Each structure stands twice: as structure tokens, then as C-alpha cells.
Short mmCIF file of C-alpha atoms in Angstrom, two decimals:
data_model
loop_
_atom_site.label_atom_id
_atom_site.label_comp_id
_atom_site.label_asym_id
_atom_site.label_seq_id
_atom_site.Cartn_x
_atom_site.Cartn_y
_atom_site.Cartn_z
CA UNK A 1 -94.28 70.51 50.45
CA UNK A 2 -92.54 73.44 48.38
CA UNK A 3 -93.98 73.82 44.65
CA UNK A 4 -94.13 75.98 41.83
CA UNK A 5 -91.49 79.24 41.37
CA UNK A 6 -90.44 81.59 43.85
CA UNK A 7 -89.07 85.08 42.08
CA UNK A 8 -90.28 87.98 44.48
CA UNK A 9 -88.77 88.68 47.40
CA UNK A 10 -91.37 87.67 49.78
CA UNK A 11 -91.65 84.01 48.31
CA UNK A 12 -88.12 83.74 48.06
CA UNK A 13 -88.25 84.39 52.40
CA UNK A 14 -90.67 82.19 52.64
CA UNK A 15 -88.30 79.79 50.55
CA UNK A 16 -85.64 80.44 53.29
CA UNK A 17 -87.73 79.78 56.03
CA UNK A 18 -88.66 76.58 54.93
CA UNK A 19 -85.14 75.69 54.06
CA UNK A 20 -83.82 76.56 57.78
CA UNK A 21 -87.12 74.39 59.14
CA UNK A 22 -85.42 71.10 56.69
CA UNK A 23 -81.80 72.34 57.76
CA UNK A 24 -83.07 72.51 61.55
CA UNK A 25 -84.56 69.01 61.50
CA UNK A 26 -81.27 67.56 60.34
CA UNK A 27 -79.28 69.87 62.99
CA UNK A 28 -77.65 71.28 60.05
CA UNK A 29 -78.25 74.84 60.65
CA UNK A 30 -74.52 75.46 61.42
CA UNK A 31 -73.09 73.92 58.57
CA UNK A 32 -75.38 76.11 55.68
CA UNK A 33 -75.74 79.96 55.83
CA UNK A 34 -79.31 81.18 53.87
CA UNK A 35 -78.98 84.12 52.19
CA UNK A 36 -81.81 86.19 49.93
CA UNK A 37 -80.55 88.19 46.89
CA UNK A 38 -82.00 90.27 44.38
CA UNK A 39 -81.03 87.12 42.25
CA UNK A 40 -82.26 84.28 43.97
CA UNK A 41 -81.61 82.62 47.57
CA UNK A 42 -77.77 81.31 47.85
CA UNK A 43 -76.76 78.29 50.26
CA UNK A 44 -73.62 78.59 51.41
CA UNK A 45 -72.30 74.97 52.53
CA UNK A 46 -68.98 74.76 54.08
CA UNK A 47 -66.98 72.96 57.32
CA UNK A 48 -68.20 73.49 60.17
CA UNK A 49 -68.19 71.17 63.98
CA UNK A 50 -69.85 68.73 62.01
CA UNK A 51 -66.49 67.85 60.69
CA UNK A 52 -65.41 68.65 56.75
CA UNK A 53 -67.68 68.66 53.68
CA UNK A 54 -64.86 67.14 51.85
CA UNK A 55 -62.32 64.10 53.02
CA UNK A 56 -58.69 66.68 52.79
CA UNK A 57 -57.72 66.94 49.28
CA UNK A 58 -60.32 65.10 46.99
CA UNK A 59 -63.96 65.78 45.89
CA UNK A 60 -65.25 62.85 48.28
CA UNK A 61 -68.30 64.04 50.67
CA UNK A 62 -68.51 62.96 53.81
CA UNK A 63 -71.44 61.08 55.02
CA UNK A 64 -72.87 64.25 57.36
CA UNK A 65 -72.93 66.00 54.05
CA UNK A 66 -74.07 63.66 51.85
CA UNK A 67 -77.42 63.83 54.15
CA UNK A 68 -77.79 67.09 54.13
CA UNK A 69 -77.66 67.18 50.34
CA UNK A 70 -79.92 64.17 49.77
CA UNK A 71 -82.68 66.32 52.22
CA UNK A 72 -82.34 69.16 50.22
CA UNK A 73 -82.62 67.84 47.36
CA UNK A 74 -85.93 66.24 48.66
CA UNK A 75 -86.82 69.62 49.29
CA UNK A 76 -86.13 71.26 46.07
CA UNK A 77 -87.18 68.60 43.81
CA UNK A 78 -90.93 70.10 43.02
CA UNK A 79 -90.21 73.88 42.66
CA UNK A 80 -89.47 74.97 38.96
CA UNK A 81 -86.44 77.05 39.63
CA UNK A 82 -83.24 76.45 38.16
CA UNK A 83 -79.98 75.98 40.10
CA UNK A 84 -76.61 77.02 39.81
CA UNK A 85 -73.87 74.55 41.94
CA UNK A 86 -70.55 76.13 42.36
CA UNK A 87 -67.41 74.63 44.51
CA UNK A 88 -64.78 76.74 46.31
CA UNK A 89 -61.30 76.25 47.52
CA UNK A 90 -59.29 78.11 49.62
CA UNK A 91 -55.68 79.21 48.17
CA UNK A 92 -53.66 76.61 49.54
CA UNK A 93 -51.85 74.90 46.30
CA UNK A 94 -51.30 71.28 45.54
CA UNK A 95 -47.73 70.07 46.22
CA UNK A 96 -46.61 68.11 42.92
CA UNK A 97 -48.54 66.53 40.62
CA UNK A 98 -50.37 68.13 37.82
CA UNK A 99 -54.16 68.64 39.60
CA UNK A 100 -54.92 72.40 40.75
CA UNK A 101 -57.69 73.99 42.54
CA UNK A 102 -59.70 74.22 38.85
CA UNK A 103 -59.93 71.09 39.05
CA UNK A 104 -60.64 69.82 42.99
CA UNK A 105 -63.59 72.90 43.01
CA UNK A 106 -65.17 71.41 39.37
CA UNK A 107 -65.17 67.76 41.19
CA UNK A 108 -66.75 68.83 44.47
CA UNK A 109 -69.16 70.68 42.56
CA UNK A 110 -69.82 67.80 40.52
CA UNK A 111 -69.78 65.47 43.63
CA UNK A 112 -72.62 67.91 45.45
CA UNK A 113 -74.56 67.51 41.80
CA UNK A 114 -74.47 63.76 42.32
CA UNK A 115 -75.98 63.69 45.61
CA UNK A 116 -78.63 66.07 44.89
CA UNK A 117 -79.25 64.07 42.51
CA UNK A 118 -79.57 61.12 43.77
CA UNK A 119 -81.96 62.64 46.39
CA UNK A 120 -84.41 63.73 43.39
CA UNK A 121 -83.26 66.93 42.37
CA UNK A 122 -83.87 66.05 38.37
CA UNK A 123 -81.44 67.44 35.88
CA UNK A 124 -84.16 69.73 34.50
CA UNK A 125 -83.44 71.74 37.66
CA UNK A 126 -79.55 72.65 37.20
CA UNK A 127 -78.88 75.38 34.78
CA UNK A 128 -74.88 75.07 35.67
CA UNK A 129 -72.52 73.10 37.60
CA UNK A 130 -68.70 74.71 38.12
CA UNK A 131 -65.51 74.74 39.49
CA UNK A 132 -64.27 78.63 40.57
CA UNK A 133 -61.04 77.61 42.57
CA UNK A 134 -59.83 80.35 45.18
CA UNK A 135 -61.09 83.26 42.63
CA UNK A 136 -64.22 84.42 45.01
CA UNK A 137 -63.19 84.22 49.09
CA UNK A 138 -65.38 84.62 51.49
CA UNK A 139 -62.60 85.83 54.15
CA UNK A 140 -60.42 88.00 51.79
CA UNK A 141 -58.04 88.42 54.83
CA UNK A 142 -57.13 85.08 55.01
CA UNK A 143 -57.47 83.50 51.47
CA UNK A 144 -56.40 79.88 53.06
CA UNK A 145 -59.12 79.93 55.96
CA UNK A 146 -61.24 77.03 55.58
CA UNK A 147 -64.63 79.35 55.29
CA UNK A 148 -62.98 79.43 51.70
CA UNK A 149 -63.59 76.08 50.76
CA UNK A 150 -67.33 75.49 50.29
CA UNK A 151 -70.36 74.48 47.88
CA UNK A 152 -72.60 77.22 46.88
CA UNK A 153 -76.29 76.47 45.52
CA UNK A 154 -78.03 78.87 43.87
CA UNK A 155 -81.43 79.22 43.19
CA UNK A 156 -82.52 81.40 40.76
CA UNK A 157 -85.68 83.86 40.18
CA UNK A 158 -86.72 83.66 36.55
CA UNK A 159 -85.95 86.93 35.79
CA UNK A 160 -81.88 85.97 36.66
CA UNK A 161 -82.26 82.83 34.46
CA UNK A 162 -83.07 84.98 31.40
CA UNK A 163 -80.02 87.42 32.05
CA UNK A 164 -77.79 84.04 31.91
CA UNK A 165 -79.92 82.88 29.08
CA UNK A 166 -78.99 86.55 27.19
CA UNK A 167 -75.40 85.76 28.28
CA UNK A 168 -75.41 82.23 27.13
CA UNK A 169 -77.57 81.97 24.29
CA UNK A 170 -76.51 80.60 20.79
CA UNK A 171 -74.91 82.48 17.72
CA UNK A 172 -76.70 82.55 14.75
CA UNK A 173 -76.13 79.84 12.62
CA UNK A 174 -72.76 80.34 10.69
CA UNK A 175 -70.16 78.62 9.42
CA UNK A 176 -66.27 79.47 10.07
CA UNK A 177 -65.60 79.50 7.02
CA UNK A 178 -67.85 82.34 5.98
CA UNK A 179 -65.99 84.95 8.52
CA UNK A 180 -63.96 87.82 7.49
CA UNK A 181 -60.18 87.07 6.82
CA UNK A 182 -58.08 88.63 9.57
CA UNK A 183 -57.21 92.78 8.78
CA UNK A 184 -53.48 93.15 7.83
CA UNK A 185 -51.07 95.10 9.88
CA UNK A 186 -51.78 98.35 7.65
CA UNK A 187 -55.23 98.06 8.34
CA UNK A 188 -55.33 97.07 11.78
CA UNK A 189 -53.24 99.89 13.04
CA UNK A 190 -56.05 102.19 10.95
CA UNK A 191 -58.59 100.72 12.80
CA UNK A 192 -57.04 101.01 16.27
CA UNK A 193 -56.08 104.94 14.99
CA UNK A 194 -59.70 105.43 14.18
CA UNK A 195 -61.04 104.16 17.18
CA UNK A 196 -58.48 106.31 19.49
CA UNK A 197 -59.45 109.59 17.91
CA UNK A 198 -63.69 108.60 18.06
CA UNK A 199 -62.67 107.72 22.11
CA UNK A 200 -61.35 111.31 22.33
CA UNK A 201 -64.22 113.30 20.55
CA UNK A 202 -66.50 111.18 22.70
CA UNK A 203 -65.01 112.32 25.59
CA UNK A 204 -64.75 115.55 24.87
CA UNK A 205 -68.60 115.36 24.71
CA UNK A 206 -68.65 113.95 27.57
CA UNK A 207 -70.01 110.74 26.85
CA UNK A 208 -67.22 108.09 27.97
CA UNK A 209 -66.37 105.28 25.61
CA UNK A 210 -63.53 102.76 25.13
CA UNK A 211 -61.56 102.44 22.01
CA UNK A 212 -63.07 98.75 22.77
CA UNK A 213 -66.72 99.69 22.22
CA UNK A 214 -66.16 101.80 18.79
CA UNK A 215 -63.92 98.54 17.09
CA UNK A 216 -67.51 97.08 17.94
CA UNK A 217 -68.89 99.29 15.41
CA UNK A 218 -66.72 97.66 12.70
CA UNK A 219 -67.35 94.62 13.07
#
């Protein structure tokens, strides 16, 4: 059984070995693709001649699916790293009605959540669960091919979880009330003049900046 945290790259192939072993015994190797990153190991879950992850339209997993997320969960459910669930859609667009992609890749996501959940993946393990419509394609030739539409899981090496922890953590305490009142016109367009002419001596130094990065300094 898998325990403790996997962060170099050798544990994290021996994490994908024993991942395609679980995925083997379920004859589920066609349906996930395993892949090792610098930032973790991704699982790539889409369609495949198992039939549809999803029933056509909704966030509803189909019972093939719903196995193969209640194993891994079993298999995931004692290691100490966190996960990050996304869901996928291709760019086909609902016809009528008010619900978009945002909000059929948020639910699947969610729905794939549930059932590793249900299998024993604890909520200490997820860092984030979201929705990312048709914004990251796998086949960027063909936006609406169904390899579009898919669950990613992430798991992450503890060095990756404190980058999104950097990226995520919480402002100093503060109220809204205590912020600086907005910069009139007069002073706004100094401001913007300022930074312009700081952008061009920086350059001319050689040492590229952004008018973006000096208004930083004024803050």
C-alpha cells in the first residue's frame, strides 16, 4: 500500500508505476494517461472505448468511471500529497439557456471530487477543485475533439504546494477602509508619465521593465 510523500522524481515513477498496476487491474489503462512533471504526476482521464466519462451534456459520471475513481481514490487515500482536480470541455457551446462550459467543467470537477471521495480520498488531500472550460486543449487542432473534454488530477510534490501557497496566501490583516483614496485624473496621468520615462531609462540600460512593474513602486 502507497504511504507517506512522493516529491523527487524517482518516487514520483515509482508513484506511476503503481498507479498503472491499480489502472491495469481495473482494465482502465486506456481510459487514464500517467504523466511525471517537474510538478507532480498528472492523470489525465477522458473518453475512451469504455464509453464517456460524462452522460452528453451534464456533470453525471458514468458507472465505468465512477469505479475507476472510487479505486483511485483507494489508492491515494494514505499518501500526504495534496491534489489539484480540474475538468475540461471541449469548445462546443451550449445551445440556449444560460449554462456555459464554466460551469459544466466546475460540476464534473466537482462530480470526480465526490467520488474520490467517497472512495476515501479525505478532504485534507485536495488543495483545489476547478472548472477551466475549453481554455487548455489537449488537441489545439481540433478544439471540439472529444480528447478535450476530460478530468485532470494532480498530485503535487511539496515543493509545488508552497509555490501555490506563495500565490494563494492571505493579505495582511487590513481593513478597506484604511486604503488610499483613488489618485485624481491630474495625478494619475503623473504617475503613468513617470512610470513611461523610468521604462525608457531602464531600457536604455538595458535592463527591461514595464511601466507595470515601476507603478509597483508607488504603491
Amino acid at each position: 500500500m502507497l504511504s507517506g510523500e512522493f516529491n523527487s522524481q524517482q518516487e514520483l515513477e515509482v508513484l506511476a508505476e503503481r498507479v498503472k498496476q491499480e489502472l491495469s487491474g481495473i482494465d482502465a489503462l486506456g481510459s487514464v494517461a500517467v504523466v511525471i512533471t517537474p510538478q507532480g504526476l498528472k492523470l489525465v482521464i477522458a473518453d475512451s472505448e469504455k464509453g464517456p466519462m460524462f452522460y452528453r451534456g451534464g456533470a453525471k459520471v458514468t458507472p465505468f468511471y465512477q469505479d475507476l475513481l472510487l479505486s483511485l481514490a483507494r489508492l491515494f487515500s494514505n499518501i500526504e500529497n495534496k491534489m489539484i482536480i480540474t475538468g475540461h470541455t471541449d469548445a462546443s457551446r451550449f445551445k440556449g439557456g444560460r449554462k456555459t462550459n464554466w460551469e459544466l467543467s466546475s460540476n464534473r470537477a466537482n462530480s470526480a471530487r465526490y467520488y474520490l471521495d467517497k472512495g476515501g480520498l479525505q478532504e485534507r488531500h485536495i488543495f483545489q477543485v476547478s472548472g477551466m472550460s475549453d481554455t487548455a486543449p489537449i488537441d489545439l487542432d481540433n478544439p471540439k475533439s472529444g480528447i478535450n473534454r476530460r478530468i485532470e488530477l494532480y498530485i503535487l510534490t511539496a515543493e509545488t504546494l508552497r509555490q501555490l501557497n506563495e500565490v494563494y496566501k492571505e493579505f495582511p490583516a487590513f481593513s478597506f477602509n484604511e486604503q488610499k483614496p483613488p489618485l485624481n485624473e491630474h495625478e494619475l496621468d503623473s504617475l503613468i508619465d513617470s512610470s513611461k520615462q523610468q521604462a525608457i531609462r531602464e531600457a536604455t540600460r538595458n535592463q527591461p521593465t514595464t511601466p507595470f512593474e515601476v507603478m509597483k513602486r508607488y504603491d
